[in-house]
């Protein structure tokens, strides 16, 4: 058996080792139930406890106010790109800030269902910064403003919550949820696929203010109605039970480690180390605007495509894997989510230094 | 740690012990990759191998012809109730045979998108039999006929593939897929949630004839278009990787055990034992019509609600769990999917005999 590697994948990516070790130990017999969580009726008492605790712990971690529903749904952010407009676009109008490919996909999907206006885009600059419209650029009568909090491909994130002129703010937080403190009450809806900071791919989290639930447009597929999930505690139909279980174990593990404040401090330290080294280096540079730098995805290049490839291949041989940039832009990307140990970042920097010295 | 129980849940339900034991052993390091399948990029080589082999093995097991696509999607049968009409209802007409609550839900969902006619229903008889329209009762110009192959709640299944007058046949096979040989070529589309015979909840299988793909109606959410999944090998967006991995291991395990023919023989023997005992007993009876009896879900009652409850409680104390009937009909239900060992059925029958002798 080989050793565990440092996995810098943008997602799915590393999960806490303690969580997986515990899950393995109980895989045939969860807490004396005589069965695996994978075999458990979603209407059984042990699973009811799992999903109830998962929600409660997520509420504690994020400080989610009581007037918000927390839903666990399937289909990833891709399905949520449609669910958001189908549930929220009551007047048929929404403003989208396009800060990357995923934001672009969200906007194009919403345009199927109404007037989904691009209020600003940084596409012409290869999405190297977050476009930040002034408050009065948003339409007062829009149903919502949609932003992508962290842009996984480009390594950018919103540095502050934008002023949207009173319009409901919706955000895709797939690649940064649980990595830093966020004032949930400033958002109407936050959604996130699990496979970066939460758990295994196959479940998404929706945090939605209750007054926004219950307005789905007519003849929408039942599964796409937030109210169905809210009214049934995410148990309208069989949920992705194993994914919710592991997510719940991740929440417990984060609470035991000091919650989001503790993670944010570590994440800032990890990211600062890496950016500081890149900024000081003569070989590497980070294309993202400094003020919009992501804590989770550190994108960098040597400026030479062949050298970038060599870097990725040599790093892999050292147990630093999945460092290639997104297939659409190339270069390198180190995704350093909550579960990436600080030692992984230290080892990466040491490798980068060594590589630089050999390729100056 | 307690012992493993015999879990007669209708789903999620038992999975093969060998599959889960192997998964536990590799949970931190899958085949020397240095990472868990839960942490693996869906675009990495190891995962590509997992999903490719899963599809190939499912094709072998079921004898799926080359002109069919095999898709792994999220959202369960509930989401498929909408995806089927959105993709297949080109003329806006479909005929539904309503043989239970799930068939009823499928029909009501389709009615959102077109003329989803109830061609026959056994609701007035509490769904104790499969209504079987004559071929000429189906509309020649319907886009498809929808049937529910096995009715989990009532313990019935179609004894033969119906003659639909040439109209494309679509079936929900969630609770019987892989339990008996089925001639896939007789169907336009077969779908199934994983959580009975396939793997953990969170993935569904769609087997669809290629000519039926690519006709989704305008402005359908992208995720609901079969073509998106077919064109991208079920990797348009991040798939429920762990669920697909376990499903793939179940397929390998079934092939090693002799494939579907071997399972069918065992399943027939398991079900026959149970039905034979019930038919001979003076305490128990099975409400389902004999010719329509399910091999997977054996529904039975004592005729006395209090006694039914006592049965379920006492069986649980003996490690025979989840024997209560569906909350909508009560009584007892023994779900005996592929992964239920024959010893579990023997132990259940022994308990039933003992209970009968004590409650004659």
XYZ file of C-alpha atoms in Angstrom:
720
model
C 0.000 0.000 0.000
C 1.375 3.376 -1.006
C 1.397 6.414 1.252
C -1.288 9.049 1.234
C -0.507 11.860 -1.179
C -1.097 15.597 -0.886
C -3.994 16.026 -3.248
C -4.305 19.570 -4.616
C -7.311 18.723 -6.807
C -9.900 21.477 -7.235
C -12.605 18.975 -6.324
C -13.422 16.347 -5.382
C -10.464 16.813 -3.090
C -9.013 15.880 0.284
C -11.245 14.963 3.197
C -10.183 14.819 6.838
C -8.327 11.557 7.507
C -9.982 11.171 10.935
C -13.415 11.238 9.323
C -12.579 8.548 6.775
C -10.821 6.356 9.320
C -13.894 6.427 11.570
C -16.174 5.744 8.607
C -14.082 2.728 7.618
C -14.199 1.325 11.151
C -17.990 1.508 11.174
C -18.666 0.632 7.564
C -20.284 -2.743 8.362
C -21.880 -1.735 11.645
C -22.683 1.898 12.335
C -22.969 2.598 16.072
C -24.238 -0.875 16.900
C -27.068 -0.766 14.361
C -25.791 -3.959 12.733
C -25.680 -2.282 9.336
C -23.784 0.214 7.220
C -25.028 3.760 6.753
C -25.123 2.753 3.074
C -27.755 0.114 3.917
C -29.886 2.168 6.258
C -33.457 3.179 5.576
C -33.604 6.959 5.352
C -36.695 6.750 7.571
C -34.903 4.834 10.335
C -34.026 6.381 13.701
C -30.228 6.187 13.225
C -30.399 8.005 9.905
C -32.852 10.562 11.251
C -30.254 11.304 13.930
C -27.490 11.589 11.322
C -29.303 14.127 9.151
C -30.708 16.111 12.091
C -27.277 16.432 13.692
C -25.662 17.290 10.360
C -28.069 20.183 9.897
C -27.729 21.367 13.512
C -23.933 21.286 13.350
C -23.866 23.140 10.045
C -26.149 25.780 11.582
C -23.747 26.137 14.506
C -20.654 26.258 12.306
C -22.014 28.928 9.973
C -24.251 30.764 12.442
C -27.276 30.200 10.216
C -30.258 32.225 11.497
C -33.519 30.424 12.354
C -35.392 32.050 9.489
C -33.290 30.084 7.006
C -33.947 26.553 5.755
C -31.022 24.189 5.278
C -31.530 21.632 2.507
C -29.499 18.680 1.294
C -30.184 18.028 -2.393
C -28.718 16.110 -5.319
C -27.567 17.233 -8.762
C -24.692 19.517 -7.802
C -24.367 23.202 -8.552
C -25.341 22.381 -12.141
C -28.882 21.470 -11.115
C -28.976 24.419 -8.704
C -28.208 26.770 -11.601
C -31.765 25.908 -12.736
C -33.393 25.522 -9.317
C -32.436 29.053 -8.266
C -34.272 30.883 -11.076
C -37.172 28.409 -11.083
C -37.779 29.127 -7.396
C -36.730 32.755 -7.062
C -37.484 34.476 -10.375
C -40.994 35.618 -9.517
C -40.756 38.763 -11.615
C -38.659 37.038 -14.237
C -35.604 39.264 -13.697
C -32.189 38.600 -12.206
C -28.758 40.240 -12.413
C -25.688 38.028 -12.751
C -22.095 39.034 -12.103
C -19.993 36.862 -14.391
C -16.631 36.296 -12.723
C -15.751 32.982 -14.346
C -16.903 29.938 -16.303
C -19.204 28.684 -13.575
C -20.822 32.089 -13.122
C -21.274 32.165 -16.889
C -22.955 28.748 -16.834
C -25.244 29.861 -14.012
C -26.266 32.943 -15.994
C -26.882 31.014 -19.223
C -29.020 28.481 -17.365
C -31.095 31.225 -15.727
C -31.592 32.867 -19.131
C -33.730 29.838 -20.044
C -36.281 30.965 -17.502
C -36.269 34.730 -17.673
C -34.338 37.940 -18.102
C -30.988 36.975 -16.614
C -28.900 40.046 -17.297
C -25.110 40.088 -17.180
C -24.572 43.114 -14.983
C -20.783 42.863 -15.181
C -18.189 40.425 -16.494
C -14.424 40.065 -16.341
C -14.320 37.679 -19.276
C -12.300 40.084 -21.421
C -9.566 39.967 -18.783
C -9.607 36.168 -18.608
C -11.500 36.408 -15.331
C -8.401 37.499 -13.441
C -10.454 39.787 -11.196
C -13.919 40.083 -9.680
C -16.001 42.731 -11.450
C -17.700 44.794 -8.747
C -20.670 46.833 -9.942
C -21.704 49.853 -7.917
C -24.937 49.401 -5.946
C -26.986 51.454 -8.399
C -25.956 49.271 -11.325
C -28.200 46.491 -10.023
C -31.831 46.667 -11.057
C -34.055 47.573 -8.113
C -36.807 45.306 -9.453
C -34.597 42.260 -10.033
C -35.636 39.164 -8.094
C -32.048 38.591 -7.098
C -28.393 39.261 -7.822
C -26.258 36.164 -8.384
C -22.546 36.065 -7.626
C -19.992 33.249 -7.511
C -18.197 33.755 -4.223
C -15.004 31.878 -5.076
C -13.922 31.172 -8.644
C -12.200 27.811 -8.552
C -10.652 27.974 -12.011
C -9.134 31.458 -11.756
C -8.292 31.623 -8.062
C -10.369 34.690 -7.247
C -12.978 35.449 -4.625
C -15.163 38.340 -3.545
C -13.205 40.317 -0.932
C -16.392 41.799 0.570
C -20.117 41.152 0.349
C -21.391 43.541 -2.342
C -24.024 46.190 -1.721
C -26.829 45.163 -4.094
C -29.113 48.114 -3.567
C -31.473 46.068 -1.406
C -31.877 43.276 -3.951
C -31.718 39.690 -2.608
C -28.206 38.311 -2.911
C -27.672 34.722 -4.064
C -24.273 33.074 -4.152
C -22.634 29.895 -5.332
C -20.186 29.134 -2.520
C -19.201 25.661 -3.742
C -15.463 26.122 -3.449
C -15.232 28.214 -0.298
C -18.058 27.255 2.055
C -16.781 26.580 5.596
C -13.374 28.089 4.809
C -13.982 31.542 6.299
C -16.605 33.354 8.351
C -19.550 34.591 6.306
C -22.517 36.610 7.541
C -25.325 34.382 6.252
C -27.954 37.024 7.034
C -26.573 39.169 4.219
C -27.645 36.538 1.673
C -31.039 35.353 0.518
C -29.590 32.060 -0.631
C -26.220 30.314 -0.429
C -25.605 27.058 -2.258
C -22.636 24.741 -2.544
C -21.723 21.377 -3.979
C -20.126 19.237 -1.273
C -17.016 18.028 -3.011
C -14.560 20.696 -1.910
C -14.942 21.551 1.793
C -17.974 19.501 2.849
C -17.899 15.854 1.855
C -18.069 13.409 -1.042
C -19.612 14.507 -4.349
C -23.301 13.703 -4.569
C -24.895 16.167 -2.185
C -25.309 19.936 -2.300
C -26.196 22.323 0.476
C -28.814 25.035 0.099
C -29.216 27.698 2.789
C -32.256 29.755 1.906
C -34.244 32.443 3.712
C -37.672 30.978 4.386
C -39.617 33.790 2.696
C -37.941 32.835 -0.592
C -39.283 29.276 -0.423
C -42.699 28.329 -1.783
C -42.813 30.360 -4.971
C -41.678 27.833 -7.558
C -43.108 28.423 -10.999
C -45.921 26.202 -12.252
C -45.080 22.851 -13.809
C -41.570 22.713 -12.415
C -40.304 19.177 -11.765
C -41.189 18.311 -8.166
C -37.583 17.594 -7.237
C -36.603 21.146 -8.211
C -38.972 22.823 -5.737
C -37.128 24.006 -2.618
C -40.394 23.764 -0.671
C -40.623 19.996 -1.210
C -37.238 19.578 0.442
C -37.884 22.181 3.161
C -41.252 20.691 4.149
C -39.806 17.201 4.343
C -36.512 17.846 6.092
C -34.641 16.858 2.894
C -36.385 13.459 3.062
C -39.060 13.853 0.392
C -37.349 11.058 -1.484
C -34.357 8.889 -0.627
C -31.447 11.251 0.007
C -27.768 10.553 -0.775
C -27.393 9.118 2.709
C -23.701 8.221 2.702
C -22.706 11.651 1.417
C -24.815 13.366 4.087
C -23.310 11.097 6.754
C -19.734 11.941 5.767
C -20.618 15.641 5.502
C -22.029 15.424 9.031
C -18.811 13.819 10.272
C -16.833 16.632 8.609
C -19.004 19.178 10.449
C -18.317 17.420 13.779
C -14.618 17.327 12.990
C -14.587 21.070 12.174
C -16.397 21.907 15.423
C -13.878 19.849 17.365
C -11.068 21.751 15.656
C -12.467 25.130 16.743
C -15.037 25.858 14.055
C -14.816 28.227 11.118
C -12.749 30.894 12.914
C -10.022 28.365 13.534
C -10.190 27.107 9.940
C -10.117 30.663 8.584
C -6.954 31.448 10.552
C -5.244 28.313 9.238
C -6.512 28.904 5.698
C -5.232 32.497 5.707
C -1.853 31.321 6.947
C -1.659 28.553 4.329
C -2.636 30.879 1.476
C -0.383 33.739 2.648
C 2.659 31.444 2.751
C 2.044 30.365 -0.796
C 1.240 33.802 -2.220
C 4.174 35.378 -0.366
C 6.524 32.864 -1.856
C 5.080 33.294 -5.357
C 5.294 37.094 -5.097
C 8.927 36.881 -3.998
C 9.860 34.297 -6.614
C 11.395 35.126 -9.978
C 9.953 32.048 -11.696
C 6.318 31.986 -10.641
C 3.568 34.558 -10.858
C -0.109 34.585 -9.878
C -2.418 36.064 -12.542
C -5.286 36.882 -10.134
C -5.698 40.467 -8.930
C -4.176 40.738 -5.451
C -7.275 42.179 -3.798
C -9.415 39.307 -5.145
C -7.144 36.391 -4.343
C -8.814 33.149 -3.324
C -7.878 31.438 -0.063
C -8.805 28.074 -1.532
C -7.412 27.960 -5.069
C -3.974 29.397 -5.687
C -3.421 29.736 -9.426
C 0.116 30.350 -10.700
C 2.239 30.016 -13.838
C 5.856 30.058 -14.873
C 5.028 31.822 -18.105
C 6.293 28.805 -20.054
C 3.820 26.069 -20.915
C 6.441 23.336 -21.204
C 7.900 24.269 -17.846
C 4.407 24.250 -16.292
C 3.919 20.685 -17.519
C 7.295 19.659 -16.194
C 6.406 21.200 -12.842
C 3.145 19.258 -12.595
C 4.822 15.976 -13.557
C 7.760 16.360 -11.173
C 5.508 17.452 -8.311
C 3.408 14.342 -8.846
C 6.477 12.166 -8.485
C 6.999 13.821 -5.082
C 3.463 12.975 -3.901
C 2.089 16.451 -4.648
C -0.682 15.550 -7.070
C -3.364 17.224 -9.192
C -1.449 20.508 -9.486
C -2.389 21.110 -13.114
C -4.543 24.163 -13.813
C -8.054 23.783 -15.189
C -8.027 22.270 -18.685
C -9.380 25.576 -20.049
C -6.450 27.723 -18.862
C -3.495 25.460 -18.082
C -0.701 26.514 -15.723
C -0.822 25.372 -12.126
C -3.450 25.441 -9.423
C -2.980 24.435 -5.812
C -6.360 23.885 -4.201
C -5.807 24.095 -0.484
C -9.175 23.388 1.072
C -9.776 22.889 4.797
C -8.580 19.287 4.695
C -5.209 20.116 3.116
C -2.760 20.011 6.019
C -0.386 22.937 6.445
C 2.470 20.443 5.951
C 1.139 19.876 2.424
C 1.523 23.562 1.657
C 4.987 23.619 3.233
C 6.014 20.628 1.163
C 4.661 22.288 -1.980
C 6.626 25.496 -1.294
C 9.787 23.487 -0.662
C 9.260 21.710 -3.971
C 8.586 25.003 -5.763
C 11.841 26.427 -4.409
C 13.784 23.405 -5.470
C 12.158 23.428 -8.919
C 12.933 27.134 -9.281
C 16.577 26.605 -8.355
C 16.855 23.874 -10.961
C 15.029 25.870 -13.677
C 16.144 29.439 -13.111
C -19.671 -4.026 18.429
C -22.966 -5.766 17.733
C -23.463 -8.393 15.059
C -24.704 -7.636 11.591
C -28.474 -7.908 11.359
C -30.691 -9.252 8.587
C -32.059 -6.028 7.187
C -35.360 -6.485 5.337
C -35.713 -2.766 4.561
C -37.350 -1.893 1.241
C -34.472 0.435 0.503
C -31.866 1.531 1.166
C -31.156 -2.048 2.089
C -28.448 -4.683 2.411
C -25.310 -4.519 0.271
C -22.856 -7.375 -0.258
C -20.552 -7.675 2.757
C -17.534 -8.446 0.537
C -18.025 -5.158 -1.317
C -18.164 -3.074 1.835
C -15.231 -4.875 3.444
C -13.073 -4.169 0.385
C -14.232 -0.555 0.312
C -13.306 -0.117 3.980
C -9.831 -1.579 3.408
C -9.180 0.907 0.609
C -10.988 3.903 2.028
C -7.796 5.938 2.606
C -5.838 4.627 -0.355
C -7.654 3.231 -3.371
C -5.433 0.897 -5.409
C -2.241 2.718 -4.520
C -3.527 6.122 -5.626
C -2.767 7.562 -2.183
C -6.310 8.838 -1.839
C -9.885 7.765 -1.201
C -12.377 7.404 -4.037
C -14.280 10.114 -2.112
C -11.341 12.497 -2.696
C -10.650 11.675 -6.299
C -11.086 14.095 -9.175
C -13.785 12.750 -11.465
C -11.454 13.625 -14.347
C -8.566 11.527 -12.979
C -7.449 8.261 -14.548
C -8.403 6.042 -11.590
C -11.951 7.385 -11.556
C -12.241 7.177 -15.322
C -11.389 3.484 -14.952
C -13.981 3.052 -12.187
C -16.864 4.528 -14.184
C -15.848 2.878 -17.470
C -15.656 -0.552 -15.847
C -18.902 -0.004 -13.977
C -20.699 0.700 -17.230
C -19.035 -2.197 -19.066
C -19.860 -4.652 -16.290
C -23.469 -3.485 -16.112
C -23.710 -3.964 -19.878
C -22.386 -7.506 -19.507
C -24.653 -8.348 -16.580
C -27.836 -7.149 -18.264
C -26.892 -7.857 -21.872
C -27.450 -4.242 -22.824
C -27.309 -3.830 -26.627
C -24.833 -1.370 -28.157
C -27.565 0.947 -29.374
C -28.413 1.845 -25.773
C -26.760 4.509 -23.641
C -26.082 3.807 -19.990
C -26.199 6.888 -17.760
C -25.461 7.468 -14.099
C -27.476 10.422 -12.804
C -28.540 11.989 -9.510
C -31.956 12.816 -8.073
C -33.417 9.325 -7.776
C -36.526 8.005 -9.484
C -38.290 11.168 -8.329
C -36.230 13.340 -10.663
C -36.510 10.720 -13.406
C -40.305 10.948 -13.192
C -39.795 14.415 -14.751
C -36.801 13.626 -16.949
C -38.649 10.862 -18.800
C -41.503 13.037 -20.134
C -39.224 16.050 -20.682
C -36.994 13.938 -22.919
C -39.447 11.505 -24.493
C -42.795 13.296 -24.809
C -42.248 14.681 -28.289
C -45.923 14.460 -29.227
C -47.025 15.334 -25.715
C -48.767 12.005 -25.103
C -47.974 9.067 -22.870
C -49.924 6.169 -21.354
C -49.282 5.215 -17.744
C -50.241 1.957 -16.062
C -50.800 2.813 -12.409
C -49.929 -0.227 -10.318
C -49.000 1.539 -7.090
C -48.075 4.777 -5.349
C -44.830 5.229 -7.258
C -46.492 4.624 -10.604
C -49.109 7.164 -9.536
C -46.404 9.708 -8.695
C -44.709 9.086 -12.046
C -47.991 9.692 -13.874
C -48.825 12.860 -11.926
C -45.353 14.248 -12.616
C -45.654 13.530 -16.342
C -49.064 15.220 -16.390
C -47.214 18.498 -15.731
C -45.660 18.217 -19.160
C -48.349 16.736 -21.359
C -51.235 14.340 -21.770
C -50.204 11.574 -19.377
C -53.198 9.276 -19.495
C -53.916 6.607 -16.900
C -54.533 3.658 -19.172
C -55.270 1.310 -16.277
C -55.080 1.351 -12.489
C -55.488 -1.151 -9.675
C -55.940 1.551 -7.059
C -59.511 0.469 -6.265
C -58.135 -2.934 -5.288
C -55.414 -1.418 -3.095
C -52.879 -2.195 -5.812
C -52.934 -5.910 -4.993
C -52.484 -6.808 -8.647
C -50.908 -5.501 -11.843
C -53.531 -4.137 -14.247
C -52.708 -5.472 -17.703
C -54.303 -3.577 -20.568
C -54.708 -5.360 -23.885
C -52.366 -4.164 -26.624
C -55.077 -2.162 -28.370
C -55.855 -0.179 -25.229
C -52.596 1.717 -25.629
C -52.700 4.743 -27.901
C -50.797 4.103 -31.118
C -49.639 7.742 -31.177
C -48.441 7.858 -27.584
C -44.754 8.694 -27.182
C -44.382 5.901 -24.686
C -46.086 3.579 -22.264
C -44.821 3.751 -18.665
C -44.982 0.826 -16.284
C -43.503 0.194 -12.838
C -41.904 -3.216 -13.113
C -41.863 -4.088 -9.419
C -44.124 -2.389 -6.897
C -42.126 -2.208 -3.682
C -44.993 -1.240 -1.396
C -47.491 -3.892 -2.514
C -45.173 -6.745 -3.416
C -46.257 -7.109 -7.022
C -44.401 -7.246 -10.310
C -45.166 -7.615 -13.982
C -45.053 -11.341 -14.788
C -44.358 -10.679 -18.480
C -43.318 -7.770 -20.639
C -46.569 -6.282 -21.962
C -47.396 -5.972 -25.636
C -47.808 -2.220 -26.109
C -48.981 -2.206 -29.667
C -45.591 -1.053 -30.904
C -45.389 1.922 -28.565
C -42.042 2.510 -26.805
C -42.030 0.887 -23.383
C -40.512 2.722 -20.424
C -40.139 1.150 -17.014
C -39.153 2.081 -13.498
C -37.159 -0.950 -12.371
C -35.842 0.571 -9.131
C -36.719 -2.341 -6.892
C -35.973 -5.278 -9.169
C -33.085 -4.361 -11.471
C -30.396 -7.074 -11.514
C -32.652 -9.555 -9.723
C -33.833 -11.478 -12.791
C -33.090 -11.685 -16.499
C -34.764 -8.979 -18.541
C -34.669 -8.545 -22.316
C -33.478 -4.941 -22.465
C -34.199 -4.729 -26.200
C -37.924 -4.868 -25.462
C -37.706 -1.506 -23.671
C -37.015 1.999 -24.915
C -35.884 3.086 -21.474
C -35.245 1.401 -18.131
C -34.446 3.444 -15.043
C -33.682 2.563 -11.464
C -32.580 4.216 -8.249
C -29.550 2.409 -6.859
C -30.594 1.848 -3.276
C -32.124 -1.607 -3.583
C -30.029 -3.917 -5.750
C -27.275 -1.656 -7.058
C -25.505 0.429 -4.438
C -25.855 3.307 -1.992
C -28.598 5.891 -2.489
C -27.470 8.872 -4.527
C -27.142 7.485 -8.028
C -29.688 6.249 -10.549
C -29.184 4.197 -13.652
C -30.758 5.060 -16.986
C -30.593 2.608 -19.881
C -31.995 4.330 -22.928
C -32.148 3.481 -26.622
C -29.988 6.010 -28.431
C -32.680 7.177 -30.829
C -34.691 8.412 -27.838
C -31.877 10.711 -26.716
C -31.514 14.262 -28.024
C -35.123 15.391 -28.146
C -35.456 17.231 -24.838
C -37.995 20.025 -24.921
C -36.773 23.618 -25.090
C -35.755 25.390 -21.884
C -35.402 22.227 -19.854
C -32.801 22.465 -17.080
C -29.499 21.252 -18.539
C -29.083 18.550 -15.916
C -32.381 16.973 -16.999
C -31.301 16.393 -20.599
C -30.293 12.774 -21.195
C -28.096 13.923 -24.079
C -25.860 15.990 -21.769
C -25.098 12.868 -19.761
C -24.817 10.598 -22.803
C -22.434 12.921 -24.653
C -20.200 13.279 -21.598
C -20.079 9.714 -20.354
C -22.039 10.769 -17.227
C -19.266 13.279 -16.466
C -20.865 16.545 -17.582
C -20.644 17.675 -13.990
C -19.171 16.035 -10.895
C -20.924 12.675 -10.522
C -21.750 10.948 -7.215
C -18.394 9.198 -7.396
C -18.539 7.073 -4.243
C -21.980 5.722 -5.140
C -20.835 4.839 -8.664
C -17.720 3.164 -7.241
C -19.720 0.969 -4.843
C -22.231 0.173 -7.592
C -19.318 -0.893 -9.788
C -18.014 -3.154 -7.029
C -21.489 -4.682 -6.709
C -21.477 -5.377 -10.459
C -18.087 -7.113 -10.170
C -19.332 -9.115 -7.213
C -22.449 -10.207 -9.132
C -20.371 -11.282 -12.131
C -18.113 -13.298 -9.843
C -21.197 -14.996 -8.369
C -22.442 -16.095 -11.800
C -24.299 -13.039 -13.028
C -28.029 -12.430 -13.187
C -28.987 -16.020 -14.018
C -27.383 -17.187 -10.802
C -29.025 -14.404 -8.810
C -32.405 -15.118 -10.384
C -32.215 -18.786 -9.362
C -31.359 -17.839 -5.787
C -33.994 -15.103 -5.697
C -36.685 -17.480 -6.962
C -35.716 -20.030 -4.335
C -35.716 -17.431 -1.550
C -39.110 -16.028 -2.571
C -40.683 -19.462 -3.144
C -39.680 -20.627 0.337
C -41.317 -17.628 1.894
C -44.494 -17.673 -0.206
C -44.861 -21.442 0.223
C -44.682 -21.095 3.958
C -47.146 -18.182 3.979
C -49.585 -20.082 1.747
C -49.405 -23.114 4.045
C -49.690 -21.096 7.226
C -52.949 -20.456 9.071
C -51.771 -17.156 10.556
C -50.221 -15.300 7.631
C -51.550 -14.381 4.226
C -50.145 -12.472 1.250
C -52.548 -9.919 -0.269
C -50.825 -9.759 -3.669
C -52.333 -11.702 -6.573
C -50.391 -14.936 -6.985
C -49.545 -14.417 -10.646
C -48.120 -10.967 -9.914
C -46.023 -11.778 -6.871
C -42.755 -9.890 -6.493
C -39.499 -11.772 -6.025
C -38.055 -8.848 -4.090
C -40.748 -7.607 -1.719
C -42.868 -10.182 0.066
C -45.854 -8.457 1.655
C -47.884 -10.359 4.265
C -50.307 -9.766 7.139
C -51.810 -11.627 10.058
C -55.113 -9.849 9.647
C -54.702 -8.288 13.083
C -52.931 -4.941 13.302
C -51.822 -5.393 16.891
C -50.393 -8.787 16.103
C -48.575 -7.337 13.072
C -46.897 -4.774 15.316
C -45.962 -7.449 17.831
C -44.455 -9.510 14.996
C -42.308 -6.625 13.783
C -41.100 -5.803 17.302
C -40.276 -9.396 18.235
C -38.538 -10.051 14.920
C -36.365 -6.986 15.496
C -35.272 -8.375 18.849
C -34.106 -11.479 16.936
C -31.964 -9.433 14.519
C -34.574 -9.506 11.732
C -35.090 -5.795 11.232
C -37.199 -3.394 9.140
C -40.018 -5.898 8.619
C -42.810 -3.329 8.971
C -44.932 -2.716 5.885
C -44.897 0.666 4.158
C -46.346 3.377 6.414
C -49.270 3.741 3.999
C -50.515 0.134 4.304
C -49.029 -1.403 7.461
C -48.662 -5.172 7.865
C -45.323 -6.774 7.125
C -42.923 -6.636 4.224
C -39.790 -8.700 3.794
C -37.587 -7.132 1.146
C -35.221 -9.836 0.001
C -32.951 -8.177 -2.523
C -29.864 -9.812 -4.045
C -27.726 -9.051 -0.991
C -30.107 -10.743 1.476
C -28.491 -14.119 2.169
C -30.667 -17.217 1.933
C -29.910 -17.812 5.621
C -31.728 -14.544 6.363
C -34.862 -15.896 4.706
C -34.491 -19.227 6.519
C -34.130 -17.427 9.814
C -37.192 -15.312 9.042
C -39.286 -18.401 8.238
C -38.136 -20.092 11.440
C -39.157 -16.996 13.383
C -42.525 -16.842 11.595
C -43.203 -20.477 12.528
C -42.293 -19.865 16.117
C -44.409 -16.712 16.247
C -47.331 -18.574 14.706
C -47.076 -21.382 17.244
C -47.122 -18.856 20.044
C -49.995 -16.824 18.582
C -52.266 -19.427 17.028
